[in-house]
GROMACS .gro file of N, CA and C in nm:
model
  264
    1UNK      N    1  16.010   2.569  -1.957
    1UNK     CA    2  16.162   2.570  -1.991
    1UNK      C    3  16.257   2.676  -1.905
    2UNK      N    4  16.377   2.635  -1.864
    2UNK     CA    5  16.439   2.768  -1.781
    2UNK      C    6  16.546   2.798  -1.828
    3UNK      N    7  16.576   2.916  -1.805
    3UNK     CA    8  16.733   2.946  -1.835
    3UNK      C    9  16.825   2.950  -1.727
    4UNK      N   10  16.956   2.927  -1.702
    4UNK     CA   11  17.028   2.972  -1.606
    4UNK      C   12  17.176   3.038  -1.669
    5UNK      N   13  17.183   3.146  -1.590
    5UNK     CA   14  17.300   3.232  -1.650
    5UNK      C   15  17.369   3.336  -1.538
    6UNK      N   16  17.472   3.346  -1.570
    6UNK     CA   17  17.552   3.419  -1.452
    6UNK      C   18  17.608   3.569  -1.544
    7UNK      N   19  17.526   3.596  -1.649
    7UNK     CA   20  17.545   3.711  -1.743
    7UNK      C   21  17.490   3.812  -1.695
    8UNK      N   22  17.568   3.928  -1.681
    8UNK     CA   23  17.499   4.036  -1.576
    8UNK      C   24  17.392   4.107  -1.668
    9UNK      N   25  17.439   4.147  -1.779
    9UNK     CA   26  17.329   4.215  -1.813
    9UNK      C   27  17.200   4.135  -1.874
   10UNK      N   28  17.231   4.021  -1.882
   10UNK     CA   29  17.110   3.939  -1.912
   10UNK      C   30  17.017   3.900  -1.793
   11UNK      N   31  17.050   3.876  -1.683
   11UNK     CA   32  16.982   3.907  -1.541
   11UNK      C   33  16.949   4.023  -1.509
   12UNK      N   34  17.021   4.134  -1.546
   12UNK     CA   35  16.914   4.259  -1.507
   12UNK      C   36  16.829   4.322  -1.607
   13UNK      N   37  16.856   4.263  -1.740
   13UNK     CA   38  16.724   4.306  -1.838
   13UNK      C   39  16.618   4.208  -1.828
   14UNK      N   40  16.629   4.067  -1.752
   14UNK     CA   41  16.517   3.998  -1.710
   14UNK      C   42  16.467   4.037  -1.612
   15UNK      N   43  16.539   4.103  -1.520
   15UNK     CA   44  16.451   4.143  -1.374
   15UNK      C   45  16.364   4.265  -1.428
   16UNK      N   46  16.447   4.378  -1.488
   16UNK     CA   47  16.381   4.486  -1.535
   16UNK      C   48  16.294   4.474  -1.591
   17UNK      N   49  16.268   4.387  -1.682
   17UNK     CA   50  16.184   4.379  -1.760
   17UNK      C   51  16.055   4.309  -1.724
   18UNK      N   52  16.071   4.313  -1.576
   18UNK     CA   53  15.934   4.247  -1.521
   18UNK      C   54  15.931   4.339  -1.388
   19UNK      N   55  15.957   4.473  -1.391
   19UNK     CA   56  15.970   4.570  -1.303
   19UNK      C   57  16.004   4.517  -1.166
   20UNK      N   58  16.112   4.435  -1.158
   20UNK     CA   59  16.181   4.378  -1.020
   20UNK      C   60  16.338   4.481  -0.981
   21UNK      N   61  16.299   4.452  -0.861
   21UNK     CA   62  16.395   4.535  -0.816
   21UNK      C   63  16.511   4.452  -0.749
   22UNK      N   64  16.649   4.470  -0.747
   22UNK     CA   65  16.742   4.422  -0.676
   22UNK      C   66  16.771   4.438  -0.521
   23UNK      N   67  16.783   4.359  -0.445
   23UNK     CA   68  16.779   4.373  -0.279
   23UNK      C   69  16.854   4.306  -0.257
   24UNK      N   70  16.919   4.290  -0.126
   24UNK     CA   71  17.034   4.231  -0.034
   24UNK      C   72  16.950   4.194   0.060
   25UNK      N   73  16.927   4.080   0.110
   25UNK     CA   74  16.875   4.037   0.261
   25UNK      C   75  16.981   4.017   0.375
   26UNK      N   76  17.000   4.058   0.461
   26UNK     CA   77  17.082   4.086   0.582
   26UNK      C   78  17.045   3.923   0.652
   27UNK      N   79  17.162   3.832   0.600
   27UNK     CA   80  17.126   3.671   0.658
   27UNK      C   81  17.197   3.651   0.781
   28UNK      N   82  17.179   3.707   0.937
   28UNK     CA   83  17.237   3.671   1.029
   28UNK      C   84  17.205   3.533   1.039
   29UNK      N   85  17.327   3.473   1.079
   29UNK     CA   86  17.359   3.292   1.095
   29UNK      C   87  17.326   3.235   0.974
   30UNK      N   88  17.308   3.252   0.863
   30UNK     CA   89  17.293   3.229   0.698
   30UNK      C   90  17.447   3.286   0.646
   31UNK      N   91  17.505   3.200   0.554
   31UNK     CA   92  17.581   3.243   0.444
   31UNK      C   93  17.714   3.301   0.548
   32UNK      N   94  17.736   3.272   0.661
   32UNK     CA   95  17.851   3.343   0.687
   32UNK      C   96  17.824   3.507   0.764
   33UNK      N   97  17.709   3.509   0.763
   33UNK     CA   98  17.654   3.649   0.774
   33UNK      C   99  17.651   3.756   0.651
   34UNK      N  100  17.733   3.707   0.531
   34UNK     CA  101  17.699   3.789   0.439
   34UNK      C  102  17.561   3.825   0.395
   35UNK      N  103  17.537   3.928   0.347
   35UNK     CA  104  17.410   3.961   0.289
   35UNK      C  105  17.391   3.844   0.160
   36UNK      N  106  17.247   3.834   0.125
   36UNK     CA  107  17.217   3.728   0.026
   36UNK      C  108  17.127   3.822  -0.092
   37UNK      N  109  17.177   3.808  -0.222
   37UNK     CA  110  17.129   3.877  -0.325
   37UNK      C  111  16.991   3.812  -0.341
   38UNK      N  112  16.877   3.927  -0.352
   38UNK     CA  113  16.730   3.881  -0.403
   38UNK      C  114  16.669   3.987  -0.484
   39UNK      N  115  16.577   3.931  -0.543
   39UNK     CA  116  16.484   4.058  -0.645
   39UNK      C  117  16.354   4.054  -0.589
   40UNK      N  118  16.293   4.174  -0.568
   40UNK     CA  119  16.163   4.189  -0.516
   40UNK      C  120  16.083   4.243  -0.664
   41UNK      N  121  15.981   4.176  -0.683
   41UNK     CA  122  15.850   4.230  -0.814
   41UNK      C  123  15.767   4.301  -0.712
   42UNK      N  124  15.682   4.384  -0.799
   42UNK     CA  125  15.614   4.494  -0.741
   42UNK      C  126  15.476   4.425  -0.647
   43UNK      N  127  15.448   4.291  -0.712
   43UNK     CA  128  15.355   4.227  -0.676
   43UNK      C  129  15.405   4.146  -0.527
   44UNK      N  130  15.531   4.145  -0.521
   44UNK     CA  131  15.558   4.027  -0.398
   44UNK      C  132  15.630   4.156  -0.294
   45UNK      N  133  15.546   4.153  -0.186
   45UNK     CA  134  15.606   4.223  -0.065
   45UNK      C  135  15.641   4.145   0.033
   46UNK      N  136  15.703   4.024   0.021
   46UNK     CA  137  15.714   3.906   0.122
   46UNK      C  138  15.871   3.938   0.180
   47UNK      N  139  15.928   4.038   0.150
   47UNK     CA  140  16.085   4.067   0.176
   47UNK      C  141  16.084   4.180   0.282
   48UNK      N  142  16.049   4.235   0.393
   48UNK     CA  143  16.057   4.334   0.463
   48UNK      C  144  16.171   4.354   0.498
   49UNK      N  145  16.232   4.255   0.532
   49UNK     CA  146  16.390   4.218   0.567
   49UNK      C  147  16.481   4.282   0.473
   50UNK      N  148  16.472   4.286   0.356
   50UNK     CA  149  16.559   4.323   0.249
   50UNK      C  150  16.567   4.481   0.223
   51UNK      N  151  16.682   4.503   0.176
   51UNK     CA  152  16.694   4.638   0.098
   51UNK      C  153  16.776   4.676  -0.008
   52UNK      N  154  16.699   4.771  -0.067
   52UNK     CA  155  16.735   4.813  -0.205
   52UNK      C  156  16.873   4.841  -0.240
   53UNK      N  157  16.957   4.795  -0.318
   53UNK     CA  158  17.067   4.840  -0.373
   53UNK      C  159  17.065   4.871  -0.509
   54UNK      N  160  17.196   4.909  -0.529
   54UNK     CA  161  17.233   4.931  -0.689
   54UNK      C  162  17.306   4.785  -0.765
   55UNK      N  163  17.275   4.814  -0.865
   55UNK     CA  164  17.316   4.666  -0.958
   55UNK      C  165  17.459   4.612  -0.937
   56UNK      N  166  17.505   4.748  -0.929
   56UNK     CA  167  17.704   4.701  -0.891
   56UNK      C  168  17.696   4.626  -0.766
   57UNK      N  169  17.634   4.649  -0.670
   57UNK     CA  170  17.640   4.611  -0.527
   57UNK      C  171  17.596   4.470  -0.533
   58UNK      N  172  17.487   4.470  -0.608
   58UNK     CA  173  17.391   4.339  -0.633
   58UNK      C  174  17.504   4.232  -0.661
   59UNK      N  175  17.538   4.266  -0.810
   59UNK     CA  176  17.629   4.167  -0.867
   59UNK      C  177  17.760   4.142  -0.788
   60UNK      N  178  17.833   4.214  -0.723
   60UNK     CA  179  17.922   4.228  -0.648
   60UNK      C  180  17.895   4.120  -0.545
   61UNK      N  181  17.768   4.105  -0.489
   61UNK     CA  182  17.761   4.021  -0.378
   61UNK      C  183  17.705   3.877  -0.483
   62UNK      N  184  17.668   3.893  -0.569
   62UNK     CA  185  17.632   3.751  -0.657
   62UNK      C  186  17.720   3.709  -0.683
   63UNK      N  187  17.835   3.770  -0.738
   63UNK     CA  188  17.972   3.707  -0.801
   63UNK      C  189  18.027   3.666  -0.670
   64UNK      N  190  18.061   3.730  -0.572
   64UNK     CA  191  18.147   3.650  -0.470
   64UNK      C  192  18.068   3.556  -0.409
   65UNK      N  193  17.956   3.537  -0.427
   65UNK     CA  194  17.881   3.405  -0.372
   65UNK      C  195  17.865   3.295  -0.454
   66UNK      N  196  17.944   3.317  -0.583
   66UNK     CA  197  17.940   3.217  -0.691
   66UNK      C  198  17.803   3.175  -0.703
   67UNK      N  199  17.705   3.252  -0.739
   67UNK     CA  200  17.579   3.205  -0.777
   67UNK      C  201  17.561   3.226  -0.947
   68UNK      N  202  17.472   3.122  -0.968
   68UNK     CA  203  17.369   3.148  -1.108
   68UNK      C  204  17.232   3.162  -1.080
   69UNK      N  205  17.197   3.230  -1.175
   69UNK     CA  206  17.062   3.291  -1.190
   69UNK      C  207  16.948   3.192  -1.305
   70UNK      N  208  16.866   3.138  -1.234
   70UNK     CA  209  16.745   3.033  -1.328
   70UNK      C  210  16.649   3.133  -1.340
   71UNK      N  211  16.590   3.138  -1.442
   71UNK     CA  212  16.445   3.189  -1.455
   71UNK      C  213  16.366   3.118  -1.552
   72UNK      N  214  16.234   3.129  -1.563
   72UNK     CA  215  16.164   3.106  -1.683
   72UNK      C  216  16.199   3.147  -1.779
   73UNK      N  217  16.184   3.098  -1.912
   73UNK     CA  218  16.212   3.156  -2.051
   73UNK      C  219  16.118   3.222  -2.132
   74UNK      N  220  15.997   3.229  -2.062
   74UNK     CA  221  15.883   3.303  -2.105
   74UNK      C  222  15.902   3.472  -2.126
   75UNK      N  223  15.818   3.539  -2.174
   75UNK     CA  224  15.816   3.658  -2.173
   75UNK      C  225  15.808   3.771  -2.057
   76UNK      N  226  15.810   3.913  -2.058
   76UNK     CA  227  15.776   3.975  -1.952
   76UNK      C  228  15.611   3.968  -1.922
   77UNK      N  229  15.509   3.918  -1.987
   77UNK     CA  230  15.411   3.911  -1.976
   77UNK      C  231  15.384   3.802  -1.865
   78UNK      N  232  15.486   3.697  -1.850
   78UNK     CA  233  15.432   3.605  -1.757
   78UNK      C  234  15.435   3.649  -1.614
   79UNK      N  235  15.335   3.562  -1.515
   79UNK     CA  236  15.316   3.641  -1.405
   79UNK      C  237  15.282   3.535  -1.310
   80UNK      N  238  15.332   3.530  -1.204
   80UNK     CA  239  15.419   3.588  -1.129
   80UNK      C  240  15.564   3.568  -1.191
   81UNK      N  241  15.641   3.651  -1.195
   81UNK     CA  242  15.816   3.613  -1.216
   81UNK      C  243  15.844   3.526  -1.145
   82UNK      N  244  15.917   3.412  -1.205
   82UNK     CA  245  15.972   3.324  -1.124
   82UNK      C  246  16.145   3.277  -1.129
   83UNK      N  247  16.208   3.305  -1.027
   83UNK     CA  248  16.334   3.276  -1.053
   83UNK      C  249  16.413   3.193  -0.940
   84UNK      N  250  16.516   3.183  -0.945
   84UNK     CA  251  16.592   3.120  -0.826
   84UNK      C  252  16.767   3.123  -0.817
   85UNK      N  253  16.809   3.133  -0.752
   85UNK     CA  254  16.939   3.161  -0.737
   85UNK      C  255  17.019   3.031  -0.690
   86UNK      N  256  17.112   2.991  -0.776
   86UNK     CA  257  17.177   2.838  -0.712
   86UNK      C  258  17.278   2.897  -0.708
   87UNK      N  259  17.393   2.775  -0.653
   87UNK     CA  260  17.481   2.768  -0.597
   87UNK      C  261  17.546   2.661  -0.663
   88UNK      N  262  17.576   2.665  -0.801
   88UNK     CA  263  17.650   2.561  -0.901
   88UNK      C  264  17.717   2.458  -0.819
   0.00000   0.00000   0.00000
């Protein structure tokens, strides 16, 4: 089962509960050159082009992009964490 939300507290709690870090990816040629929000977890080092940002900046880009956050409904022990950003 999955959950889709735009609630900042819910997203932040889910990510931090799995030791995730908010990141922005500079997407030259994509999304009009605007940064794209992403989340990186300790076991996932596949985003070398991403830069760590604070939650305020991450949510500013998230909201401006009109995104929603979909994640698995399981607890923090679920590994690896699975999420996706949707443009509903």
